[in-house]
PDB file of C-alpha atoms in Angstrom:
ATOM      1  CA  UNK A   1     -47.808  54.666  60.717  1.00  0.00           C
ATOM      2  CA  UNK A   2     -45.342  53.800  63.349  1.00  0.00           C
ATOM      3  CA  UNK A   3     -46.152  56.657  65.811  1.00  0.00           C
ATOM      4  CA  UNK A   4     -50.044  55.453  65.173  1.00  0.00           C
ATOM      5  CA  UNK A   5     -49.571  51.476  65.824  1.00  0.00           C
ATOM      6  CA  UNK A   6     -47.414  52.375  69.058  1.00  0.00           C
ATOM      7  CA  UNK A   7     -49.685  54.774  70.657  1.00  0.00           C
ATOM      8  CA  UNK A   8     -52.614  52.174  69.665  1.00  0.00           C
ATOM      9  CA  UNK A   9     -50.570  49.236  70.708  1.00  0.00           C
ATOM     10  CA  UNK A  10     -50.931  50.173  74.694  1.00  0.00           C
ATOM     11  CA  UNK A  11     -54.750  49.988  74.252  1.00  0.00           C
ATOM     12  CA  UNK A  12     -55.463  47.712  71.980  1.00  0.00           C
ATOM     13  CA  UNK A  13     -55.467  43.563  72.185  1.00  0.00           C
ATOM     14  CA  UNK A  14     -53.028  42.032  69.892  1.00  0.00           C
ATOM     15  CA  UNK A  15     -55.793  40.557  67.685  1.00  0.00           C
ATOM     16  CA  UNK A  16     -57.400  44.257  66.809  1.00  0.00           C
ATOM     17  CA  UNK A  17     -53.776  45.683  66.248  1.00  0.00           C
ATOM     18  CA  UNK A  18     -52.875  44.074  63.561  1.00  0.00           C
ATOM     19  CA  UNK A  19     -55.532  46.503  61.887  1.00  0.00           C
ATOM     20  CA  UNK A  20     -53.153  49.506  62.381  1.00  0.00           C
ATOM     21  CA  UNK A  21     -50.475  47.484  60.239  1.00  0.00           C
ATOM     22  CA  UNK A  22     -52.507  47.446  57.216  1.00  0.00           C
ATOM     23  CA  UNK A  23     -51.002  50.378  55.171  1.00  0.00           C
ATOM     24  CA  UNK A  24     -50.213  50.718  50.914  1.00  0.00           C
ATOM     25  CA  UNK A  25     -47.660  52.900  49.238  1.00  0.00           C
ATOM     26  CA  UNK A  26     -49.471  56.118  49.446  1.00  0.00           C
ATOM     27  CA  UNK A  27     -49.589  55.737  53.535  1.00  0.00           C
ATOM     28  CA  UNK A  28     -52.529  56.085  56.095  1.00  0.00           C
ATOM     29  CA  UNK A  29     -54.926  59.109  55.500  1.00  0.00           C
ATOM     30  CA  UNK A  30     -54.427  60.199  52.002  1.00  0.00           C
ATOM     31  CA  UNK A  31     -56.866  60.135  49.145  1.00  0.00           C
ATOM     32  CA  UNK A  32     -55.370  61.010  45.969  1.00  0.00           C
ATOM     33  CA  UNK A  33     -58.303  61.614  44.484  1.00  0.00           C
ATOM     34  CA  UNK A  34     -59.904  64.629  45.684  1.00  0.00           C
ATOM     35  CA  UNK A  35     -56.651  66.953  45.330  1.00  0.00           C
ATOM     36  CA  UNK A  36     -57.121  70.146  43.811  1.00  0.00           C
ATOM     37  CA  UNK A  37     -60.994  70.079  44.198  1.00  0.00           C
ATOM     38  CA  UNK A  38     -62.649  73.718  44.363  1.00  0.00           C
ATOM     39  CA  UNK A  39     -65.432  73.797  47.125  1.00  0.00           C
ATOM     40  CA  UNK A  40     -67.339  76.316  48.247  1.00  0.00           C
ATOM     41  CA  UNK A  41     -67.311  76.750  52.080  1.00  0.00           C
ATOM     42  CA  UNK A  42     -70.868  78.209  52.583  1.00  0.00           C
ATOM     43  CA  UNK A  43     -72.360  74.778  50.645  1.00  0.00           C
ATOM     44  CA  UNK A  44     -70.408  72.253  51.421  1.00  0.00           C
ATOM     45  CA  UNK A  45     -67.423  70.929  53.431  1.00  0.00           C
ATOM     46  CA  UNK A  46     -64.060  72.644  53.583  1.00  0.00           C
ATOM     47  CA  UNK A  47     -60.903  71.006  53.953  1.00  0.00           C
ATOM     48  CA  UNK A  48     -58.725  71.624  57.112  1.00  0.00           C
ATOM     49  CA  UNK A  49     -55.595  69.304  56.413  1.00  0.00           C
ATOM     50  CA  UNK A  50     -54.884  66.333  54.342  1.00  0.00           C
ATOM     51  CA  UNK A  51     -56.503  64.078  56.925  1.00  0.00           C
ATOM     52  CA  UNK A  52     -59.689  65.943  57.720  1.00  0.00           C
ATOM     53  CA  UNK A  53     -62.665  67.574  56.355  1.00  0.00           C
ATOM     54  CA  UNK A  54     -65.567  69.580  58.247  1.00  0.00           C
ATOM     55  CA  UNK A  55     -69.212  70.074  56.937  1.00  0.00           C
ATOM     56  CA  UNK A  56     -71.309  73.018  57.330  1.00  0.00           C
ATOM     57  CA  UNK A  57     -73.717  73.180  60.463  1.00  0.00           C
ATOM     58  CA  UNK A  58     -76.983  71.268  60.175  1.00  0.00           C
ATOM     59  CA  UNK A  59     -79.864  72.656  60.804  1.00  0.00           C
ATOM     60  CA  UNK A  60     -81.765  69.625  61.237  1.00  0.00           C
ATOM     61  CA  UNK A  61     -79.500  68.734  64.128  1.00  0.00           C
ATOM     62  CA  UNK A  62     -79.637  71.925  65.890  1.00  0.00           C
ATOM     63  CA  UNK A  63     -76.708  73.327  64.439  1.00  0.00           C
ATOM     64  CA  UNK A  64     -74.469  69.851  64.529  1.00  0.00           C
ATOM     65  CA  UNK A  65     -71.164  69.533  62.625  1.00  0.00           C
ATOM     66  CA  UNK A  66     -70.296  66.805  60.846  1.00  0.00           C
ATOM     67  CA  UNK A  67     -66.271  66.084  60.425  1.00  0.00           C
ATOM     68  CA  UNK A  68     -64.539  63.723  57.842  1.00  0.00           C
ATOM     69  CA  UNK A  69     -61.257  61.488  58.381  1.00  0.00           C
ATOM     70  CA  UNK A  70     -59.437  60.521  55.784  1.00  0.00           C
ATOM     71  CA  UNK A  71     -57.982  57.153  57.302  1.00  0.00           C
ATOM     72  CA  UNK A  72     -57.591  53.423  55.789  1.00  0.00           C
ATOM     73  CA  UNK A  73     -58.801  50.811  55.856  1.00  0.00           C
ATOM     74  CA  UNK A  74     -61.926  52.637  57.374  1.00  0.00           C
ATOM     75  CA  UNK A  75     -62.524  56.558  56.674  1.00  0.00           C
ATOM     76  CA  UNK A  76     -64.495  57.740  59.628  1.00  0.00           C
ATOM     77  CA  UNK A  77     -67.818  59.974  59.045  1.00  0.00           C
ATOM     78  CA  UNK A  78     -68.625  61.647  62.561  1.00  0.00           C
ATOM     79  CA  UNK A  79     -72.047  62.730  62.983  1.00  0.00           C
ATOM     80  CA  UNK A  80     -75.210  63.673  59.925  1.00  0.00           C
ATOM     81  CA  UNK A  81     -74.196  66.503  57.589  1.00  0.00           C
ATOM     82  CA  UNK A  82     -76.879  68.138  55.745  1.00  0.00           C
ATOM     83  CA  UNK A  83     -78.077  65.531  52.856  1.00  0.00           C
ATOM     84  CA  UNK A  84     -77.638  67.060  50.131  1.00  0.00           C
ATOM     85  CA  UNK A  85     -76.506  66.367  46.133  1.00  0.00           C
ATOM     86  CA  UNK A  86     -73.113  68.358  47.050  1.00  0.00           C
ATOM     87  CA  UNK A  87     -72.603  66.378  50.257  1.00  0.00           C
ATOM     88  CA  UNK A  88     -73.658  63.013  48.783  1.00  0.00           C
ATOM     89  CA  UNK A  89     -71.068  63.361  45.178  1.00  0.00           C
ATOM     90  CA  UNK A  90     -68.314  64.783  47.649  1.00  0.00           C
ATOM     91  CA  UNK A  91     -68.519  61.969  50.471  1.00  0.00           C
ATOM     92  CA  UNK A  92     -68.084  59.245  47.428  1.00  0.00           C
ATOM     93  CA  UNK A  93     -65.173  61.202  45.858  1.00  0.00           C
ATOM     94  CA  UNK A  94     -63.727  61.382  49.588  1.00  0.00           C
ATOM     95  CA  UNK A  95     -64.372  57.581  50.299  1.00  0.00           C
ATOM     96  CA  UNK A  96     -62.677  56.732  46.786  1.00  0.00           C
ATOM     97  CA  UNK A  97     -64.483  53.484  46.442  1.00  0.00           C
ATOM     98  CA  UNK A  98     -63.774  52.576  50.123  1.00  0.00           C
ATOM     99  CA  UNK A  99     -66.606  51.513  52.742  1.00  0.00           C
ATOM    100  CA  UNK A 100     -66.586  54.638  55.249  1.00  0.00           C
ATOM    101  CA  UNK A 101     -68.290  53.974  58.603  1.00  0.00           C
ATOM    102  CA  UNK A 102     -70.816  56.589  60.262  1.00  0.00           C
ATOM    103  CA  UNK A 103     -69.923  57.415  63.971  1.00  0.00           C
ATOM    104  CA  UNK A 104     -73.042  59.270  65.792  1.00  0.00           C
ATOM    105  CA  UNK A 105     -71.644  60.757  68.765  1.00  0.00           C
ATOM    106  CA  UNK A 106     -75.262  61.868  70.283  1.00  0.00           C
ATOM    107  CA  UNK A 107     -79.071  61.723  69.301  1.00  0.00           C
ATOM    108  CA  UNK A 108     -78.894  65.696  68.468  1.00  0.00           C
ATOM    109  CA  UNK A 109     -76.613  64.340  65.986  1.00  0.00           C
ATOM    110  CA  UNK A 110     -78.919  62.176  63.899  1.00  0.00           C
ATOM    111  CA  UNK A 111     -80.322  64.673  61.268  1.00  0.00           C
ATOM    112  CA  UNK A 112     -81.485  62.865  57.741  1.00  0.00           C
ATOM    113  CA  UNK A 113     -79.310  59.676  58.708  1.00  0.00           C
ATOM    114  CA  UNK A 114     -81.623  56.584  56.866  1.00  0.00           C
ATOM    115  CA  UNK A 115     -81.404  59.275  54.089  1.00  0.00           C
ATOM    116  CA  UNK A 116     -77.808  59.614  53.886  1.00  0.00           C
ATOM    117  CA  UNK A 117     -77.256  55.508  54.725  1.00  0.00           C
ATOM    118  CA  UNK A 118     -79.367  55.091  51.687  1.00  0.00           C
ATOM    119  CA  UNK A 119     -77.539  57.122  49.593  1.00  0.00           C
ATOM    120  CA  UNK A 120     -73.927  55.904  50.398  1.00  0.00           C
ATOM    121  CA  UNK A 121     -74.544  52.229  51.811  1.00  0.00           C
ATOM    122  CA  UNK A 122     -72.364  52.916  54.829  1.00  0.00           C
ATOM    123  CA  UNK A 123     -72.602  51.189  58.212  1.00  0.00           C
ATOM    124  CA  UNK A 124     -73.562  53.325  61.260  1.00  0.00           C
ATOM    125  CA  UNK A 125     -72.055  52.705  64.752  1.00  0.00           C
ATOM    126  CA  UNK A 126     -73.992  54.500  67.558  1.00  0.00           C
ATOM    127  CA  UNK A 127     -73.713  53.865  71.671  1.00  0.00           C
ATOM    128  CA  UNK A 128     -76.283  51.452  72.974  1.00  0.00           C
ATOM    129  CA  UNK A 129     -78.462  53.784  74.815  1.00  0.00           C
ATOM    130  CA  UNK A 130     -79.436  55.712  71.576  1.00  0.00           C
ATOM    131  CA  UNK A 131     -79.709  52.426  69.195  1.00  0.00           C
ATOM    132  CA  UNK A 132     -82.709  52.247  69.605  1.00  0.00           C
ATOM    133  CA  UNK A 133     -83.808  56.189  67.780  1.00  0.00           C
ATOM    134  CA  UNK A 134     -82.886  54.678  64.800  1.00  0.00           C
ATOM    135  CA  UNK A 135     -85.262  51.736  64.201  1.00  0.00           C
ATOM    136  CA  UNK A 136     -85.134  50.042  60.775  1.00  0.00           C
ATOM    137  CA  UNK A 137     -81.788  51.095  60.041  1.00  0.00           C
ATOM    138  CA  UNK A 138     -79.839  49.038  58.077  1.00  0.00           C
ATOM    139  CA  UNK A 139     -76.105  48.101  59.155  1.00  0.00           C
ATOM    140  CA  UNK A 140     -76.564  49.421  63.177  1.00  0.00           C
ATOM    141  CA  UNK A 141     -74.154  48.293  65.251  1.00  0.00           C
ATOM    142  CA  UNK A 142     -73.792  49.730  68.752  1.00  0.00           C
ATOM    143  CA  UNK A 143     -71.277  49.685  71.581  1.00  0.00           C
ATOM    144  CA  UNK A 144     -71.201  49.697  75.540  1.00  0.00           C
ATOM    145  CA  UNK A 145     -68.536  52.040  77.241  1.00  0.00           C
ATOM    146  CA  UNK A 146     -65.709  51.856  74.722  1.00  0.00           C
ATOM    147  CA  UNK A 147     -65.092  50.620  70.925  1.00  0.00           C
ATOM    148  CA  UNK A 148     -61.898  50.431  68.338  1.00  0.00           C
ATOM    149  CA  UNK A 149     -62.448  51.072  64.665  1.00  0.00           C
ATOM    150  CA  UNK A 150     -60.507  49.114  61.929  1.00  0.00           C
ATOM    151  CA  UNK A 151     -58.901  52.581  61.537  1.00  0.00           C
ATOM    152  CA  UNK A 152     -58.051  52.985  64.980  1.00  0.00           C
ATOM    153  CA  UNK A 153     -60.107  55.630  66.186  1.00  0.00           C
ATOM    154  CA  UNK A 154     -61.058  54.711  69.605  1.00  0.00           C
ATOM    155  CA  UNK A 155     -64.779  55.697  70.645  1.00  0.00           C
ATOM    156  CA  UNK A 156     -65.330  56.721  74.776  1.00  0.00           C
ATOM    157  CA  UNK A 157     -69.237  56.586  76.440  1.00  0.00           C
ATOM    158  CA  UNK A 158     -69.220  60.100  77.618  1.00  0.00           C
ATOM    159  CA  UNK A 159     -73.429  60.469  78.566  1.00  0.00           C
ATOM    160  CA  UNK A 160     -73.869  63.861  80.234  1.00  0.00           C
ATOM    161  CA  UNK A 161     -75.353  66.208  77.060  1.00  0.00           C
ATOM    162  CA  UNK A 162     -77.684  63.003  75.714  1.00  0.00           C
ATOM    163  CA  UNK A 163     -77.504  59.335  77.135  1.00  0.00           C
ATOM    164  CA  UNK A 164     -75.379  58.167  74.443  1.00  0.00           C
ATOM    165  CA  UNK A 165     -73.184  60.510  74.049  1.00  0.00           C
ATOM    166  CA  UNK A 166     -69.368  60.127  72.731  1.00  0.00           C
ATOM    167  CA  UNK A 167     -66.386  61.106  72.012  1.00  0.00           C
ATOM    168  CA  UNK A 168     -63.878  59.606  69.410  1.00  0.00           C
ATOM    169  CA  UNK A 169     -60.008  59.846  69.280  1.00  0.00           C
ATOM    170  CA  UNK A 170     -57.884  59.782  66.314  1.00  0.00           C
ATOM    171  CA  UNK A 171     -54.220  59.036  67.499  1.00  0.00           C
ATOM    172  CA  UNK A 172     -51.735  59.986  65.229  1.00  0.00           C
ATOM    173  CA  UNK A 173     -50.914  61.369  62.722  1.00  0.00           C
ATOM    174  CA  UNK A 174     -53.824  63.474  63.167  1.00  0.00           C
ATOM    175  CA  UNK A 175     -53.943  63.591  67.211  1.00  0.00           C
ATOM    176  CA  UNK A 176     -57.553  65.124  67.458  1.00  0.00           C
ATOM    177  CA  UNK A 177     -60.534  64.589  69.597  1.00  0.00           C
ATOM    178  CA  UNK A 178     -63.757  64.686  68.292  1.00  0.00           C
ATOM    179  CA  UNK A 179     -66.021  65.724  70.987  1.00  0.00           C
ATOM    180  CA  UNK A 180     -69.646  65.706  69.521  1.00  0.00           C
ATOM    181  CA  UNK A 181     -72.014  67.794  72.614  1.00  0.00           C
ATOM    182  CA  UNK A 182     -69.172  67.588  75.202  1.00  0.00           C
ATOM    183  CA  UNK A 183     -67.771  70.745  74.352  1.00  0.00           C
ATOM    184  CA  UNK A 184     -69.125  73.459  72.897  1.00  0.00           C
ATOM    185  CA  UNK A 185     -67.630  76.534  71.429  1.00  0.00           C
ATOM    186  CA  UNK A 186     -67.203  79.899  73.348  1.00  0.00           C
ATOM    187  CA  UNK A 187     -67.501  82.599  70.957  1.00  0.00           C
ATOM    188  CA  UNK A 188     -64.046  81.584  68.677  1.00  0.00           C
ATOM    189  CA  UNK A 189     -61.537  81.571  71.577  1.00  0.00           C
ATOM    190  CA  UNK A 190     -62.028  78.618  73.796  1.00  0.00           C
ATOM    191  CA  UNK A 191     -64.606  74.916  74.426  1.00  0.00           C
ATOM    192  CA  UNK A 192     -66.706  74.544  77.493  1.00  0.00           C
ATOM    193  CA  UNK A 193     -69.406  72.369  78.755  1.00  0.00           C
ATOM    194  CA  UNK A 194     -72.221  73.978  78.610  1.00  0.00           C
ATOM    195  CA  UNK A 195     -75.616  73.114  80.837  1.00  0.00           C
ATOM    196  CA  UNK A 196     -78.791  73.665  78.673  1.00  0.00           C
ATOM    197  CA  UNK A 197     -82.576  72.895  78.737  1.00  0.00           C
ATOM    198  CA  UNK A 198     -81.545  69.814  76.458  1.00  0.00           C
ATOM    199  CA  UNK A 199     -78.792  68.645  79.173  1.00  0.00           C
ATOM    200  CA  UNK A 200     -79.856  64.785  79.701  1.00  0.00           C
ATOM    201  CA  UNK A 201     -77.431  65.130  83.328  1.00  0.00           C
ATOM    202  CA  UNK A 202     -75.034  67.427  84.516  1.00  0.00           C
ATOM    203  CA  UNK A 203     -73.769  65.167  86.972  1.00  0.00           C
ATOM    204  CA  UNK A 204     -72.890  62.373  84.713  1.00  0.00           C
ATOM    205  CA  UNK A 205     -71.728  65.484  81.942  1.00  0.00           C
ATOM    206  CA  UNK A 206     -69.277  66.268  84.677  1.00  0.00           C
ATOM    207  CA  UNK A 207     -67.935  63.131  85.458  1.00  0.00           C
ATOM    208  CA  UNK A 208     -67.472  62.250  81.502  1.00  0.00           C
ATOM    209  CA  UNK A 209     -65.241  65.525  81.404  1.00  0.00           C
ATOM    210  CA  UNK A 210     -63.228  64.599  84.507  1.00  0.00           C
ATOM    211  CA  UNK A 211     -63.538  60.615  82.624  1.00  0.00           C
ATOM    212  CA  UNK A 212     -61.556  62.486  79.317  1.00  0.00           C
ATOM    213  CA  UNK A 213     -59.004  64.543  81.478  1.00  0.00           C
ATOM    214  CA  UNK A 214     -57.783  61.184  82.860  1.00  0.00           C
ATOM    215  CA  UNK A 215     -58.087  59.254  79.783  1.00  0.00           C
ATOM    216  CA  UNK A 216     -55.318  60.907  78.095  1.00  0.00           C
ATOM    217  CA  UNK A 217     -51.391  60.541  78.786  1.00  0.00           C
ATOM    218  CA  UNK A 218     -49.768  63.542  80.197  1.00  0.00           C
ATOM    219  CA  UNK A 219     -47.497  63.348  76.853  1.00  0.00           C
ATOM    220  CA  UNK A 220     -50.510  63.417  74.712  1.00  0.00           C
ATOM    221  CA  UNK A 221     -52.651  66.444  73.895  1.00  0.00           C
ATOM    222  CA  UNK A 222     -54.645  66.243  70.591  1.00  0.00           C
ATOM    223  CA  UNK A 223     -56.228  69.087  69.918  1.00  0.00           C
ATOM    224  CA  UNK A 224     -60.778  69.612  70.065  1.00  0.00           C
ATOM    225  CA  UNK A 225     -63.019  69.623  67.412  1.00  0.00           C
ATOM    226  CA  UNK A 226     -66.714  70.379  68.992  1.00  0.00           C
ATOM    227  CA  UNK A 227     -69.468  68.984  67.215  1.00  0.00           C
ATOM    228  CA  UNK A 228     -71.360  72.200  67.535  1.00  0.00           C
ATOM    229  CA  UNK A 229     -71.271  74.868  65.661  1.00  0.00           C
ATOM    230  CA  UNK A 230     -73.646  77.407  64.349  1.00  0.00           C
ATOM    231  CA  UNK A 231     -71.591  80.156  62.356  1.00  0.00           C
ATOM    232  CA  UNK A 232     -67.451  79.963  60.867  1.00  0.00           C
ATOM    233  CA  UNK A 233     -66.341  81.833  64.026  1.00  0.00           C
ATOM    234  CA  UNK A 234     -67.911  79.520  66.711  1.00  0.00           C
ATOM    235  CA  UNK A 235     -67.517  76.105  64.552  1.00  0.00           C
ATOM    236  CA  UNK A 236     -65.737  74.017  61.760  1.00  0.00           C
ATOM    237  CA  UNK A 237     -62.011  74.957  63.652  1.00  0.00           C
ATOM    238  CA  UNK A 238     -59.626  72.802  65.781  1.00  0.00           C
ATOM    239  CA  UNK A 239     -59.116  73.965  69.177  1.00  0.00           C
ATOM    240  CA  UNK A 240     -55.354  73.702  71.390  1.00  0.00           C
ATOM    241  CA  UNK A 241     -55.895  71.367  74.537  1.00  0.00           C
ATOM    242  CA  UNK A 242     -55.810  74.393  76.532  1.00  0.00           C
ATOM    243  CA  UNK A 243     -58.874  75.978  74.713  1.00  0.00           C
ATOM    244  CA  UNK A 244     -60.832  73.936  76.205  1.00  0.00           C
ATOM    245  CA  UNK A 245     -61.804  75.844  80.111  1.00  0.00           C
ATOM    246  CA  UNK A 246     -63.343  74.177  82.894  1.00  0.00           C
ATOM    247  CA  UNK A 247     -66.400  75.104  83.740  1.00  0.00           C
TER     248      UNK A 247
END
């Protein structure tokens, strides 16, 4: 908790710290209650560490991944998984009676989300210039060019694959970037950006890559999880900092 609250500390106003202090006897990300559960990979999420959780590719969101944080006060949900009975029981065993928040990193990213909202109650933070793809959806709250969780987890404007596009940093103890569209796998060896018919601007795409570089202290390198992901080998895996190859 103290490597998380000093990293945070540099970025972070004193009145939205004191979130990062708020900690009980078990620590930050750990959930008792879903030790020992038996899941099956091809159906539902499988668990990569104590802290963090990945969900099959969606199909609805052309083959998004959705990833879970186990992190208090606020477990983070990043991005739609597939709605589905499975999904819905495990996501309330993982939450353990807590209110998770929904973080959708780009409009590809959206899948069956009033579904899943209605199912689980959860608010759903989303960057302004995609707010307004979801109208009528309950608990929508949107940010400009850069937002802190309760948790943390600091969110980055990053438009390039979709207008809205983000990324989202967990500091540590879990050091990882979530990179939604930013990066995309390369076969199961390294991330790239990758310019497609869907591309909103490769100019801007460029400059939110070069925008990411700089973000991050020389001393820190969390390692990549890519929001894309359409089979095991491509997907659902952290990558090392220097996975991820300029284009």
């Amino acid at each position: 908790m103290v490597c998380l609250y000093m990293f945070c500390s540099l970025l972070l106003s004193p009145k939205r710290s004191k979130h990062l202090l708020q900690n009980n006897r078990l620590g930050p990300f750990h959930n008792p209650m879903v030790s020992g559960l038996s899941l099956d990979s091809g159906k539902t999420a499988k668990q990569l560490n104590e802290y963090l959780w990945v969900f099959p590719p969606n199909k609805l969101c052309n083959g998004s991944r959705s990833w879970w944080i186990d992190c208090d006060p606020e477990p983070i949900l990043i991005d739609c998984p597939p709605v589905s009975k499975n999904n819905i029981d495990l996501l309330e065993q993982l939450s353990s009676g807590r209110t998770a928040r929904i973080v959708l990193t780009n409009r590809e990213a959206h899948g069956e989300i009033g579904d899943l909202q209605n199912a689980l109650g959860w608010p759903v933070l989303v960057q302004e210039q995609e707010a307004y793809l979801l109208p009528g959806l309950k608990k929508l709250e949107s940010f400009v060019d850069e937002h802190i969780t309760e948790s943390g987890m600091r969110l980055i404007w990053t438009p390039g694959p979709t207008p809205g596009s983000c990324v989202a940093f967990a500091p540590e103890p879990l050091n990882v970037l979530f990179c939604g569209r930013l990066l995309i796998p390369k076969k199961s060896n390294f991330l790239v950006a990758v310019r497609t018919k869907r591309t909103f601007h490769w100019t801007r795409y460029q400059k939110s890559l070069t925008k990411i570089r700089q973000f991050m202290p020389l001393d820190v390198r969390p390692r990549l999880a890519s929001g894309v992901g359409l089979n095991e080998a491509g997907g659902g895996k952290l990558y090392e900092w220097n996975e991820w190859i300029n284009p």
